[in-house]
mmCIF file of C-alpha atoms in Angstrom:
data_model
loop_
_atom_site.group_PDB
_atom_site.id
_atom_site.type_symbol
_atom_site.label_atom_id
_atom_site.label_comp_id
_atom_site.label_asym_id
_atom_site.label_seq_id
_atom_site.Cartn_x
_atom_site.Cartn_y
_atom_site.Cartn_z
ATOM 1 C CA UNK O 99 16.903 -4.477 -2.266
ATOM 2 C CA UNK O 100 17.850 -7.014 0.566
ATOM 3 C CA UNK O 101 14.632 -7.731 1.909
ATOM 4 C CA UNK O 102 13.778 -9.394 -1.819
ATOM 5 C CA UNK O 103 16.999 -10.993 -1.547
ATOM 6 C CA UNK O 104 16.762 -12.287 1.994
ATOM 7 C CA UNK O 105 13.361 -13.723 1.003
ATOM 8 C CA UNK O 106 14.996 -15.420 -2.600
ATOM 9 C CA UNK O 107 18.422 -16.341 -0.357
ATOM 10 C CA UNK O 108 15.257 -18.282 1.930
ATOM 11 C CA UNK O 109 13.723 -19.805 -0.760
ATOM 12 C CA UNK O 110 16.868 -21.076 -2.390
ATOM 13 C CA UNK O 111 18.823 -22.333 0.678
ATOM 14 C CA UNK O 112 15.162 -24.519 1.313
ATOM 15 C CA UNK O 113 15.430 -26.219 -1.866
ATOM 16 C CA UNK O 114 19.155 -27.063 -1.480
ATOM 17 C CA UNK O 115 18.812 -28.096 2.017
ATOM 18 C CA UNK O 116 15.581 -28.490 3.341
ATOM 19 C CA UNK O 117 15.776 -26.315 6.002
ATOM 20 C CA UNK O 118 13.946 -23.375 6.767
ATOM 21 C CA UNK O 119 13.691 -20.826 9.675
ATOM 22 C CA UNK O 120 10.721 -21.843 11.647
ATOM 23 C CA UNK O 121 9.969 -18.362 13.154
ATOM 24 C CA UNK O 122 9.772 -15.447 10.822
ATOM 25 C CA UNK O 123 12.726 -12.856 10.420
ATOM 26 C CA UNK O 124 13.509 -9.513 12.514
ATOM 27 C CA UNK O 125 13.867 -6.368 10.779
ATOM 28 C CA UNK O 126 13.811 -2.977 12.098
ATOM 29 C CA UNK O 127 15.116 0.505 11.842
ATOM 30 C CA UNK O 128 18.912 1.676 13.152
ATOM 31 C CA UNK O 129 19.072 5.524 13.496
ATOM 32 C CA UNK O 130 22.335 6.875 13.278
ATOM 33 C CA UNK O 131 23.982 6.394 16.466
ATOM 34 C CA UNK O 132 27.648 7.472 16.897
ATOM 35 C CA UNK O 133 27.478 7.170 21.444
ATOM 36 C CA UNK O 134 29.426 4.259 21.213
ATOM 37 C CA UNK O 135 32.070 3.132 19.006
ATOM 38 C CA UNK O 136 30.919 -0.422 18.266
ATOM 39 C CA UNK O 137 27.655 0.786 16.689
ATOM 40 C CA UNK O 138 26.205 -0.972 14.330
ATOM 41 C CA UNK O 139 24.978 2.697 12.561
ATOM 42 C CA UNK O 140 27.763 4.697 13.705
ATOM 43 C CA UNK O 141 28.055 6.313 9.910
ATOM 44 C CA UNK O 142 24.678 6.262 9.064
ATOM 45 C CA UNK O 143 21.000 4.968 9.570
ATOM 46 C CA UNK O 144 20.535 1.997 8.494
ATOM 47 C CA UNK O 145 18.285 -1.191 8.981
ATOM 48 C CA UNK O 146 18.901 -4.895 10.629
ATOM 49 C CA UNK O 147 17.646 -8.100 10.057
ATOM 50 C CA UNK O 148 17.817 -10.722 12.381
ATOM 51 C CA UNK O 149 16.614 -14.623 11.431
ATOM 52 C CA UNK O 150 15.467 -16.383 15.234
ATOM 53 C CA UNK O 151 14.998 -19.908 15.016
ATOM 54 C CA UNK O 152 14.197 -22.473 17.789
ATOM 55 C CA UNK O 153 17.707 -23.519 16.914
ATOM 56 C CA UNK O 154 16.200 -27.130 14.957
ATOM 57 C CA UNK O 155 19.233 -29.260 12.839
ATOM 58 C CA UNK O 156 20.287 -26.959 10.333
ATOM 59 C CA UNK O 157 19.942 -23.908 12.326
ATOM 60 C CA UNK O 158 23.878 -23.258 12.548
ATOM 61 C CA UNK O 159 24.617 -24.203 9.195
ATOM 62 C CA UNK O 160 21.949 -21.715 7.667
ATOM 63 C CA UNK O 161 23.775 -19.035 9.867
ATOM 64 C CA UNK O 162 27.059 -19.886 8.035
ATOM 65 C CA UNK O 163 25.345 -18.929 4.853
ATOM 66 C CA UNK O 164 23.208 -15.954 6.059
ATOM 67 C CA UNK O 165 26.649 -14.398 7.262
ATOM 68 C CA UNK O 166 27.845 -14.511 3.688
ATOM 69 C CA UNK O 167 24.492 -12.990 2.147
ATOM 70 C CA UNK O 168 25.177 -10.138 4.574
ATOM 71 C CA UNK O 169 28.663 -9.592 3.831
ATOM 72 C CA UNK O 170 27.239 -9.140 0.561
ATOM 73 C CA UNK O 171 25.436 -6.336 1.342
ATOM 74 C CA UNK O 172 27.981 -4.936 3.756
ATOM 75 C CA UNK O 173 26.015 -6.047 6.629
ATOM 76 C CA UNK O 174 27.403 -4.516 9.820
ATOM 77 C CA UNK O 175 28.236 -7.700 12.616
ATOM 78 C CA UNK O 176 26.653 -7.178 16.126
ATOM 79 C CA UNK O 177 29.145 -8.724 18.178
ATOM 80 C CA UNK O 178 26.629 -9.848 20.887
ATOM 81 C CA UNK O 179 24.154 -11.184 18.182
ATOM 82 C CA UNK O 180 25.878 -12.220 14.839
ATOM 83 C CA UNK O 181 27.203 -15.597 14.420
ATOM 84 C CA UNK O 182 29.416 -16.888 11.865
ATOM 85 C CA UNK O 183 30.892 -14.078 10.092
ATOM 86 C CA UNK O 184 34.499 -14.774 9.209
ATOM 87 C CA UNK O 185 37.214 -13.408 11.048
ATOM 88 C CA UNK O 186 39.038 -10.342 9.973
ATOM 89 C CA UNK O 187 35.165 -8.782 8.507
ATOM 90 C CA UNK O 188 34.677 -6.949 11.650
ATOM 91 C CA UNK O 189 37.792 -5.066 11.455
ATOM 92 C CA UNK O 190 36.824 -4.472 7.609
ATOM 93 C CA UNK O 191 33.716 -3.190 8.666
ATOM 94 C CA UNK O 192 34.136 -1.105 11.544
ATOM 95 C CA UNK O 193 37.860 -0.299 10.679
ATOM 96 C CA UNK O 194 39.640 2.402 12.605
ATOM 97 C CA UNK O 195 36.948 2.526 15.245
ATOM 98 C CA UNK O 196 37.468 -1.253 16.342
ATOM 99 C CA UNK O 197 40.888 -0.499 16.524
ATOM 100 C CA UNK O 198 40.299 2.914 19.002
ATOM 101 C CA UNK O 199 38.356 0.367 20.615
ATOM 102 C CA UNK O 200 40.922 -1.807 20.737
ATOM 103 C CA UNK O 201 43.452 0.360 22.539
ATOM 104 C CA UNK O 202 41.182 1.807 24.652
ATOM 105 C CA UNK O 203 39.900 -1.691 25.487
ATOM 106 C CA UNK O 204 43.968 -2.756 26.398
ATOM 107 C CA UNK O 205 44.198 0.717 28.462
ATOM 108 C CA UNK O 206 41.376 -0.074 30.794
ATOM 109 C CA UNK O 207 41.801 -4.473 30.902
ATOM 110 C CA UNK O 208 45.901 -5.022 30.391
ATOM 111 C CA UNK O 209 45.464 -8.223 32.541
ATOM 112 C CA UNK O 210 42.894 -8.985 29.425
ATOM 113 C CA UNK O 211 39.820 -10.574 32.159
ATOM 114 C CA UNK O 212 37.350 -9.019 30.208
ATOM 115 C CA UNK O 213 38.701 -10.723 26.776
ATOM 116 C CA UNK O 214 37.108 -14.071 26.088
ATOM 117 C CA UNK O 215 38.125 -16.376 22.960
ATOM 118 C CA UNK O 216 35.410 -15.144 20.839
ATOM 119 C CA UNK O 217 36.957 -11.278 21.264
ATOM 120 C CA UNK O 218 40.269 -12.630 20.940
ATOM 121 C CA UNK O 219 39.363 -13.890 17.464
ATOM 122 C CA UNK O 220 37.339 -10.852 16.450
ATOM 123 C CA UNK O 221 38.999 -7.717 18.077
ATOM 124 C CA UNK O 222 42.862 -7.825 17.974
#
């Protein structure tokens, strides 16, 4: 069902905006992986989509929107890859395993070096 709706969510952002991803769209297979915490298919297999673009006007306002298709579906973030999700939908999403993370993360980094802004925001 999201593949249709990825390619309709395309076609309708285009005619309100004019912009369109000028490389085609990522999508793959996840098996379920539960060796680390932050995986994306820690509960279950799954599959990912990922739009590329060579990053023309537009690019980062599309993203805005694309992050809200995905929450629809109960996308899963990839905090190295996904932008504009809103804050607090990680922690929705990955729930009691961001927060093991979390403590494990202040166990091993209490000076916080390893904790940039973008973490900050995201991982509490």
């Amino acid at each position: 069902a999201v593949i249709p709706a990825y390619r309709t969510f395309c076609e309708d952002y285009y005619r309100r905006t004019g912009y369109r991803c000028d490389l085609p769209t990522e999508v793959w297979r996840i098996n379920q992986d539960q060796a680390s915490l932050l995986s994306p298919s820690y509960d279950s297999a799954g599959f990912g989509l990922k739009n590329v673009s060579t990053k023309v006007d537009g690019w980062d306002d599309m993203l805005l929107e694309f992050a809200d298709f995905a929450a629809h579906f109960k996308g899963v973030p990839l905090f190295n890859l996904t932008k504009g999700y809103k804050p607090g939908y990680a922690s929705q999403v990955y729930g009691a395993r961001l927060e093991r993370f979390s403590t494990m993360r202040q166990r091993l980094d209490p000076a916080d070096r390893l904790r940039n802004q973008y973490f900050k925001e995201q991982i509490r």
